[in-house]
CSV table of C-alpha atoms in Angstrom, one decimal:
chain,number,residue,atom,x,y,z
Z,21,MET,CA,-24.9,3.0,10.9
Z,22,ALA,CA,-26.3,6.5,10.2
Z,23,GLY,CA,-29.0,7.9,12.6
Z,24,ASN,CA,-32.7,8.6,12.3
Z,25,LYS,CA,-34.4,5.7,14.1
Z,26,LYS,CA,-37.9,6.7,12.8
Z,27,LYS,CA,-37.3,5.0,9.5
Z,28,LYS,CA,-35.9,1.5,9.6
Z,29,THR,CA,-33.7,-0.2,7.1
Z,30,LYS,CA,-34.9,-3.3,5.3
Z,31,LEU,CA,-33.5,-6.0,3.0
Z,32,ARG,CA,-36.2,-6.4,0.5
Z,33,PRO,CA,-36.7,-5.8,-2.3
Z,34,LEU,CA,-33.3,-6.8,-3.4
Z,35,THR,CA,-31.9,-4.4,-6.0
Z,36,PRO,CA,-28.6,-4.6,-7.9
Z,37,ARG,CA,-27.1,-1.4,-9.2
Z,38,PRO,CA,-28.4,-0.6,-12.7
Z,39,GLY,CA,-25.8,-1.8,-15.2
Z,40,ALA,CA,-23.9,-4.0,-12.8
Z,41,ARG,CA,-22.8,-7.3,-14.4
Z,42,TYR,CA,-21.2,-10.4,-12.9
Z,43,THR,CA,-20.8,-14.1,-13.2
Z,44,CYS,CA,-18.1,-16.4,-11.8
Z,45,PHE,CA,-15.8,-17.8,-14.5
Z,46,GLY,CA,-13.3,-19.3,-12.1
Z,47,ASP,CA,-10.4,-17.1,-13.0
Z,48,GLY,CA,-9.0,-17.9,-9.5
Z,49,LEU,CA,-7.8,-14.5,-8.3
Z,50,CYS,CA,-10.0,-14.5,-5.2
Z,51,CYS,CA,-8.6,-17.9,-4.2
Z,52,THR,CA,-5.0,-16.8,-4.1
Z,53,ASP,CA,-3.0,-14.7,-1.6
Z,54,ILE,CA,-5.1,-11.5,-1.3
Z,55,HIS,CA,-3.1,-11.0,1.9
Z,56,GLY,CA,-4.8,-14.0,3.4
Z,57,ILE,CA,-7.8,-16.2,2.6
Z,58,GLY,CA,-10.3,-15.7,5.4
Z,59,PRO,CA,-11.1,-15.0,8.1
Z,60,LEU,CA,-13.0,-18.1,9.2
Z,61,THR,CA,-15.2,-18.7,12.2
Z,62,LYS,CA,-14.1,-21.4,14.6
Z,63,LYS,CA,-16.9,-23.5,13.3
Z,64,GLU,CA,-15.9,-23.0,9.6
Z,65,CYS,CA,-12.3,-23.8,10.5
Z,66,ALA,CA,-13.4,-27.1,12.0
Z,67,GLN,CA,-15.6,-27.9,8.9
Z,68,MET,CA,-12.6,-27.3,6.6
Z,69,ARG,CA,-10.3,-29.4,8.7
Z,70,ARG,CA,-12.8,-32.3,8.5
Z,71,ILE,CA,-12.3,-32.2,4.8
Z,72,ASP,CA,-8.6,-31.7,4.9
Z,73,ARG,CA,-6.8,-31.7,8.3
Z,74,LYS,CA,-4.1,-29.3,7.1
Z,75,SER,CA,-6.4,-26.9,5.2
Z,76,ALA,CA,-7.1,-24.3,7.9
Z,77,GLY,CA,-6.0,-23.1,11.3
Z,78,TRP,CA,-5.1,-20.2,13.5
Z,79,ASN,CA,-2.9,-17.6,11.7
Z,80,ASP,CA,-0.7,-15.5,14.0
Z,81,ASP,CA,-0.1,-12.9,11.3
Z,82,HIS,CA,-3.8,-12.3,10.9
Z,83,ASP,CA,-4.7,-13.1,14.5
Z,84,ASP,CA,-7.6,-15.1,13.2
Z,85,TYR,CA,-8.6,-18.5,11.7
Z,86,MET,CA,-7.6,-18.6,8.0
Z,87,LEU,CA,-7.5,-21.1,5.1
Z,88,ASN,CA,-3.9,-22.3,4.4
Z,89,THR,CA,-2.2,-21.9,1.0
Z,90,ALA,CA,-0.3,-24.1,-1.3
Z,91,ALA,CA,3.2,-23.4,-2.6
Z,92,ASP,CA,1.9,-21.1,-5.3
Z,93,GLY,CA,0.0,-18.9,-2.9
Z,94,GLY,CA,-3.4,-20.4,-3.8
Z,95,CYS,CA,-5.9,-21.9,-1.5
Z,96,VAL,CA,-5.3,-25.6,-0.7
Z,97,PHE,CA,-8.7,-26.4,-2.1
Z,98,LEU,CA,-8.0,-24.7,-5.5
Z,99,MET,CA,-7.9,-27.3,-8.3
Z,100,ALA,CA,-5.7,-27.1,-11.4
Z,101,ASP,CA,-8.6,-25.8,-13.4
Z,102,GLN,CA,-9.0,-22.9,-10.9
Z,103,ARG,CA,-12.2,-24.3,-9.5
Z,104,CYS,CA,-12.9,-24.8,-5.8
Z,105,SER,CA,-12.8,-28.5,-4.9
Z,106,VAL,CA,-15.2,-27.9,-1.9
Z,107,HIS,CA,-17.7,-26.3,-4.2
Z,108,ALA,CA,-17.3,-28.9,-6.9
Z,109,GLU,CA,-17.6,-31.9,-4.6
Z,110,ARG,CA,-19.9,-30.6,-1.9
Z,111,GLY,CA,-21.8,-27.6,-3.3
Z,112,PRO,CA,-21.6,-23.9,-2.6
Z,113,ASP,CA,-23.2,-24.1,0.8
Z,114,ALA,CA,-20.2,-26.2,2.0
Z,115,LYS,CA,-17.8,-23.2,1.5
Z,116,PRO,CA,-17.0,-20.7,4.3
Z,117,ASP,CA,-19.4,-17.7,4.2
Z,118,GLY,CA,-16.7,-15.3,3.0
Z,119,CYS,CA,-15.8,-17.6,0.0
Z,120,ARG,CA,-19.5,-18.1,-0.9
Z,121,ARG,CA,-20.3,-14.4,-0.6
Z,122,PHE,CA,-17.3,-12.8,-2.5
Z,123,PRO,CA,-17.5,-10.6,-4.5
Z,124,LEU,CA,-21.1,-9.9,-3.6
Z,125,GLY,CA,-22.4,-7.9,-0.7
Z,126,LEU,CA,-25.6,-6.5,0.7
Z,127,VAL,CA,-26.6,-3.1,2.2
Z,128,ALA,CA,-29.8,-2.6,4.1
Z,129,THR,CA,-31.4,0.8,3.4
Z,130,PRO,CA,-34.9,2.3,3.9
Z,131,SER,CA,-35.6,1.5,0.2
Z,132,GLY,CA,-34.6,-2.1,0.5
Z,133,GLY,CA,-31.5,-4.3,0.1
Z,134,ARG,CA,-28.7,-3.1,-2.3
Z,135,ILE,CA,-26.7,-5.9,-3.9
Z,136,THR,CA,-23.1,-4.7,-4.2
Z,137,THR,CA,-20.0,-6.2,-5.9
Z,138,GLU,CA,-16.3,-5.9,-5.4
Z,139,HIS,CA,-14.0,-5.3,-8.4
Z,140,ARG,CA,-10.9,-7.0,-7.2
Z,141,CYS,CA,-12.0,-9.9,-9.4
Z,142,PRO,CA,-11.6,-10.2,-13.2
Z,143,CYS,CA,-14.9,-12.1,-13.3
Z,144,ARG,CA,-16.5,-8.8,-12.3
Z,145,THR,CA,-14.4,-6.5,-14.5
Z,146,MET,CA,-13.7,-8.3,-17.8
Z,147,GLY,CA,-15.6,-10.0,-20.6
Z,148,ASP,CA,-19.3,-10.5,-21.4
Z,149,ARG,CA,-21.2,-11.0,-18.1
Z,150,PRO,CA,-25.0,-11.1,-17.6
Z,151,ASP,CA,-26.8,-8.4,-15.6
Z,152,ILE,CA,-26.9,-9.3,-11.9
Z,153,ASP,CA,-30.1,-11.3,-11.2
Z,154,PRO,CA,-31.2,-11.0,-7.5
Z,155,ALA,CA,-32.8,-14.4,-7.5
Z,156,GLN,CA,-29.5,-16.0,-8.7
Z,157,VAL,CA,-27.3,-14.2,-6.2
Z,158,GLU,CA,-29.6,-14.4,-3.2
Z,159,PRO,CA,-28.1,-17.8,-2.0
Z,160,SER,CA,-24.7,-16.2,-1.9
Z,161,ILE,CA,-25.8,-13.4,0.5
Z,162,THR,CA,-28.0,-15.7,2.6
Z,163,GLU,CA,-26.8,-17.4,5.8
Z,164,ARG,CA,-28.8,-20.1,7.5
Z,165,GLY,CA,-31.9,-19.2,5.4
Z,166,ARG,CA,-31.9,-15.4,5.9
Z,167,LEU,CA,-30.4,-12.4,4.2
Z,168,VAL,CA,-27.4,-10.9,6.0
Z,169,ALA,CA,-26.5,-7.3,5.5
Z,170,ASP,CA,-22.9,-6.0,5.5
Z,171,ARG,CA,-24.1,-2.6,6.7
Z,172,HIS,CA,-27.2,-0.6,7.5
Z,173,VAL,CA,-27.5,3.0,6.2
Z,174,LYS,CA,-30.5,5.2,7.1
Z,175,ARG,CA,-29.2,8.7,6.5
Z,176,VAL,CA,-26.3,9.8,4.2
Z,177,PRO,CA,-23.7,12.4,5.3
Z,178,LEU,CA,-22.9,14.8,2.4
Z,179,THR,CA,-20.4,16.8,4.3
Z,180,ALA,CA,-19.0,16.9,7.8
Z,181,LYS,CA,-21.9,19.1,8.9
Z,182,LYS,CA,-24.8,18.0,6.6
Z,183,GLN,CA,-26.8,14.8,6.5
Z,184,VAL,CA,-29.8,14.0,4.2
Z,185,LYS,CA,-32.6,11.5,4.5
Z,186,PHE,CA,-32.1,8.5,2.3
Z,187,ASP,CA,-34.9,9.4,-0.1
Z,188,GLU,CA,-33.1,12.8,-0.6
Z,189,TRP,CA,-29.9,11.0,-1.3
Z,190,GLU,CA,-31.2,8.7,-4.0
Z,191,PRO,CA,-31.7,11.4,-6.7
Z,192,ILE,CA,-28.3,12.9,-5.9
Z,193,GLU,CA,-26.8,9.4,-6.3
Z,194,ALA,CA,-28.7,8.7,-9.5
Z,195,ASP,CA,-27.2,11.7,-11.1
Z,196,TYR,CA,-23.7,10.5,-10.3
Z,197,LEU,CA,-24.4,7.0,-11.5
Z,198,GLY,CA,-25.8,8.3,-14.8
Z,199,ARG,CA,-22.7,10.5,-15.4
Z,200,PHE,CA,-20.4,7.6,-14.5
Z,201,ARG,CA,-22.0,5.7,-17.4
Z,202,GLY,CA,-21.7,8.7,-19.8
Z,203,ARG,CA,-18.8,10.3,-21.5
Z,204,GLN,CA,-17.8,13.1,-19.1
Z,205,ALA,CA,-14.3,12.9,-17.7
Z,206,LEU,CA,-14.6,10.8,-14.5
Z,207,ARG,CA,-12.5,13.3,-12.5
Z,208,ASP,CA,-15.0,16.0,-13.5
Z,209,VAL,CA,-17.9,13.8,-12.3
Z,210,LEU,CA,-16.3,13.4,-8.9
Z,211,ASP,CA,-15.7,17.2,-8.7
Z,212,ALA,CA,-12.9,16.9,-6.2
Z,213,GLU,CA,-9.2,17.5,-6.1
Z,214,PRO,CA,-6.9,14.5,-5.8
Z,215,PHE,CA,-4.2,14.2,-3.2
Z,216,PRO,CA,-5.7,16.5,-0.5
Z,217,ALA,CA,-3.4,17.6,2.3
Z,218,LEU,CA,-2.7,14.9,4.9
Z,219,ARG,CA,-2.7,15.6,8.7
Z,220,GLY,CA,0.6,14.7,10.2
Z,221,SER,CA,2.0,13.2,7.0
Z,222,SER,CA,2.6,13.7,3.3
Z,223,TRP,CA,1.9,11.8,0.1
Z,224,GLU,CA,5.7,11.3,-0.4
Z,225,LYS,CA,5.9,9.6,3.1
Z,226,GLN,CA,2.8,7.5,2.3
Z,227,ALA,CA,4.4,6.4,-1.0
Z,228,ASP,CA,7.5,5.3,0.9
Z,229,GLU,CA,5.4,3.3,3.4
Z,230,PHE,CA,3.5,1.6,0.6
Z,231,ILE,CA,6.7,0.6,-1.2
Z,232,ASP,CA,8.3,-0.7,2.0
Z,233,ALA,CA,5.2,-3.0,2.4
Z,234,ARG,CA,6.6,-5.4,-0.1
Z,235,ASP,CA,6.6,-8.8,1.6
Z,236,GLY,CA,6.8,-11.3,-1.3
Z,237,THR,CA,3.1,-11.7,-1.6
Z,238,GLN,CA,0.9,-10.6,-4.5
Z,239,PHE,CA,-0.8,-8.2,-2.1
Z,240,GLY,CA,2.7,-6.7,-1.3
Z,241,PHE,CA,3.3,-6.2,-5.0
Z,242,ALA,CA,-0.1,-4.4,-5.4
Z,243,VAL,CA,0.7,-2.1,-2.5
Z,244,ALA,CA,4.1,-1.3,-3.9
Z,245,TRP,CA,2.6,-0.5,-7.3
Z,246,VAL,CA,0.4,2.0,-5.7
Z,247,GLY,CA,3.3,3.5,-3.7
Z,248,ASP,CA,5.4,3.7,-6.9
Z,249,ALA,CA,2.5,5.5,-8.7
Z,250,ILE,CA,2.0,8.0,-5.9
Z,251,ARG,CA,5.7,8.8,-5.9
Z,252,SER,CA,5.8,9.3,-9.6
Z,253,LEU,CA,2.7,11.5,-9.6
Z,254,GLN,CA,4.1,13.6,-6.8
Z,255,ASN,CA,7.6,14.2,-7.9
Z,256,GLY,CA,7.8,13.0,-11.5
Z,257,GLN,CA,10.4,10.3,-10.8
Z,258,PRO,CA,10.6,7.7,-13.5
Z,259,PRO,CA,8.5,4.7,-12.3
Z,260,ARG,CA,10.2,1.4,-11.5
Z,261,PRO,CA,7.2,-0.8,-10.6
Z,262,PRO,CA,7.6,-4.4,-9.3
Z,263,GLY,CA,6.2,-7.4,-11.0
Z,264,ARG,CA,2.5,-7.4,-12.0
Z,265,PRO,CA,0.4,-9.3,-9.4
Z,266,TRP,CA,-2.1,-12.0,-10.3
Z,267,THR,CA,-1.1,-12.1,-14.0
Z,268,ALA,CA,-2.3,-15.7,-14.4
Z,269,ALA,CA,-5.8,-14.8,-13.3
Z,270,PHE,CA,-5.9,-11.9,-15.8
Z,271,ASP,CA,-4.4,-14.1,-18.5
Z,272,ARG,CA,-7.4,-16.4,-18.1
Z,273,ALA,CA,-9.8,-13.5,-18.1
Z,274,GLU,CA,-8.3,-12.1,-21.3
Z,275,ALA,CA,-8.4,-15.4,-23.0
Z,276,ARG,CA,-12.1,-15.7,-22.4
Z,277,SER,CA,-12.9,-12.1,-23.2
Z,278,PRO,CA,-13.0,-11.3,-26.9
Z,279,ASN,CA,-15.2,-8.3,-26.4
Z,280,ARG,CA,-13.3,-5.4,-25.0
Z,281,ARG,CA,-14.4,-2.4,-22.9
Z,282,THR,CA,-12.6,0.9,-22.8
Z,283,SER,CA,-10.6,1.8,-19.8
Z,284,ARG,CA,-13.1,4.6,-19.1
Z,285,GLU,CA,-16.0,2.1,-19.0
Z,286,VAL,CA,-14.0,-0.1,-16.5
Z,287,PHE,CA,-13.2,2.8,-14.3
Z,288,GLY,CA,-16.8,4.3,-14.4
Z,289,ASP,CA,-18.3,0.9,-13.5
Z,290,TRP,CA,-15.9,0.6,-10.5
Z,291,LEU,CA,-16.6,4.2,-9.3
Z,292,ALA,CA,-20.4,3.6,-9.6
Z,293,ASP,CA,-20.1,0.6,-7.3
Z,294,GLU,CA,-17.9,2.4,-4.9
Z,295,VAL,CA,-20.7,5.0,-4.5
Z,296,TRP,CA,-23.5,2.5,-4.6
Z,297,SER,CA,-22.0,0.3,-1.9
Z,298,LEU,CA,-22.3,3.2,0.7
Z,299,LYS,CA,-19.2,1.8,2.6
Z,300,TRP,CA,-18.0,5.4,2.9
Z,301,ALA,CA,-21.3,6.5,4.6
Z,302,GLU,CA,-20.5,4.5,7.7
Z,303,ASP,CA,-17.4,6.4,8.7
Z,304,TYR,CA,-17.0,9.3,6.3
Z,305,HIS,CA,-19.0,11.9,4.4
Z,306,PHE,CA,-19.5,12.1,0.6
Z,307,ALA,CA,-17.2,15.1,0.2
Z,308,LEU,CA,-14.3,13.0,1.7
Z,309,ALA,CA,-15.4,10.0,-0.3
Z,310,ARG,CA,-15.2,12.0,-3.6
Z,311,ALA,CA,-11.7,13.2,-2.7
Z,312,GLU,CA,-10.4,9.8,-1.8
Z,313,LEU,CA,-12.0,8.2,-4.9
Z,314,VAL,CA,-10.6,10.8,-7.2
Z,315,THR,CA,-7.2,10.2,-5.6
Z,316,ARG,CA,-7.5,6.4,-6.2
Z,317,LEU,CA,-8.8,7.0,-9.7
Z,318,THR,CA,-5.8,9.2,-10.5
Z,319,ILE,CA,-3.4,6.6,-9.3
Z,320,ALA,CA,-5.3,3.9,-11.2
Z,321,GLU,CA,-5.2,5.9,-14.4
Z,322,ASP,CA,-1.4,6.3,-14.0
Z,323,ILE,CA,-1.0,2.5,-13.5
Z,324,CYS,CA,-3.3,1.8,-16.4
Z,325,ALA,CA,-1.2,4.0,-18.7
Z,326,ARG,CA,1.9,2.2,-17.7
Z,327,LEU,CA,0.4,-1.2,-18.3
Z,328,ARG,CA,-0.8,0.0,-21.7
Z,329,GLY,CA,2.8,1.1,-22.4
Z,330,GLN,CA,3.8,-2.5,-21.7
Z,331,GLY,CA,1.4,-3.7,-24.3
Z,332,ALA,CA,-1.7,-4.6,-22.2
Z,333,ARG,CA,-5.0,-4.0,-23.9
Z,334,ALA,CA,-7.2,-1.2,-22.5
Z,335,ASP,CA,-9.8,-3.3,-20.6
Z,336,ARG,CA,-7.2,-5.5,-18.9
Z,337,ALA,CA,-4.9,-2.6,-18.0
Z,338,ALA,CA,-7.8,-0.8,-16.4
Z,339,ALA,CA,-9.1,-4.0,-14.6
Z,340,GLU,CA,-5.6,-4.7,-13.2
Z,341,SER,CA,-5.2,-1.2,-11.9
Z,342,VAL,CA,-8.8,-1.2,-10.4
Z,343,MET,CA,-7.9,-4.5,-8.7
Z,344,MET,CA,-4.8,-2.9,-7.1
Z,345,LEU,CA,-6.6,0.3,-6.0
Z,346,GLU,CA,-9.7,-1.5,-4.6
Z,347,LEU,CA,-7.6,-4.0,-2.8
Z,348,VAL,CA,-5.3,-1.4,-1.3
Z,349,GLY,CA,-8.4,0.8,-0.6
Z,350,GLU,CA,-9.7,-2.0,1.7
Z,351,SER,CA,-6.5,-2.3,3.6
Z,352,ASP,CA,-5.3,-0.6,6.8
Z,353,PHE,CA,-2.7,1.3,4.7
Z,354,TRP,CA,-5.4,3.3,2.9
Z,355,THR,CA,-7.7,3.6,6.0
Z,356,ASP,CA,-4.8,5.5,7.6
Z,357,VAL,CA,-4.6,7.7,4.5
Z,358,LYS,CA,-8.3,8.5,4.6
Z,359,ASP,CA,-8.2,9.3,8.3
Z,360,ARG,CA,-5.5,11.9,7.5
Z,361,MET,CA,-7.2,13.6,4.6
Z,362,ARG,CA,-8.2,17.2,5.2
Z,363,VAL,CA,-11.5,17.7,3.4
Z,364,SER,CA,-14.2,20.0,4.7
């Protein structure tokens, strides 16, 4: 949490980012092996086990309680039509909090609660979706009758040496959000150089580590795609990417999405939410956030171009690459990269 105890954060009014759209179509990606389905609290684990004794338990790989998966990598509660059987038979409140909440989030600020969305979900990135309605999403970000924030932000660090009050940050942010929706090149909007120098490492070494992370899961494929793209961008080697992860979910999204967005629109929407979420403000400053975002954008654009070369339409290619870069960006792999970035 950023400092300044004089002005408290609050959760109301609830405000979605202008232009953010989402509804759940049941494409099923979030219920498959995004490196593990969970974590669960001990109480949630017990609740799931009362429904199905073999549905959840302690997972040594994750060192936490997790939902178990079926042979295809999907949650044991995932039905053939990609709907959650717990939700269908018992209602949304019967699901674990993480399942009920995803891909939504909430940030407490001095101006109120910001509704955020993750983009590693084709229901968020593809097709016609309504504007986010705070009243409709409030049950998903409420636990035991009260709103629960993912983070609290009072002041915003612009650089390693400069912080601003939240009301000073909002017009700066509004300018970025407006330009993300415009036509300016997204790299120019971020105004930072990709692939900054890394302390104690190099991008080639990081690429090798990402590629070596292949473990047979869809997450492993996503990490390997990112590593392959970094290697190609750094030394020009012809790419040899692994299989495309979560193709079934994106097939379903494409089938229901006759109206297409440009890849620039998909990328701009994603970057706007990355800034709006203020995740970076907890541990990093905005200068570093811009450098790591432009790096992920550059990798995503490279993957998108390769997927277009394989015949994928623009919105799907961009959505698949955003899914990979957001998913990897949330992992320990990328946290290590950010910690090594040299940005003043």
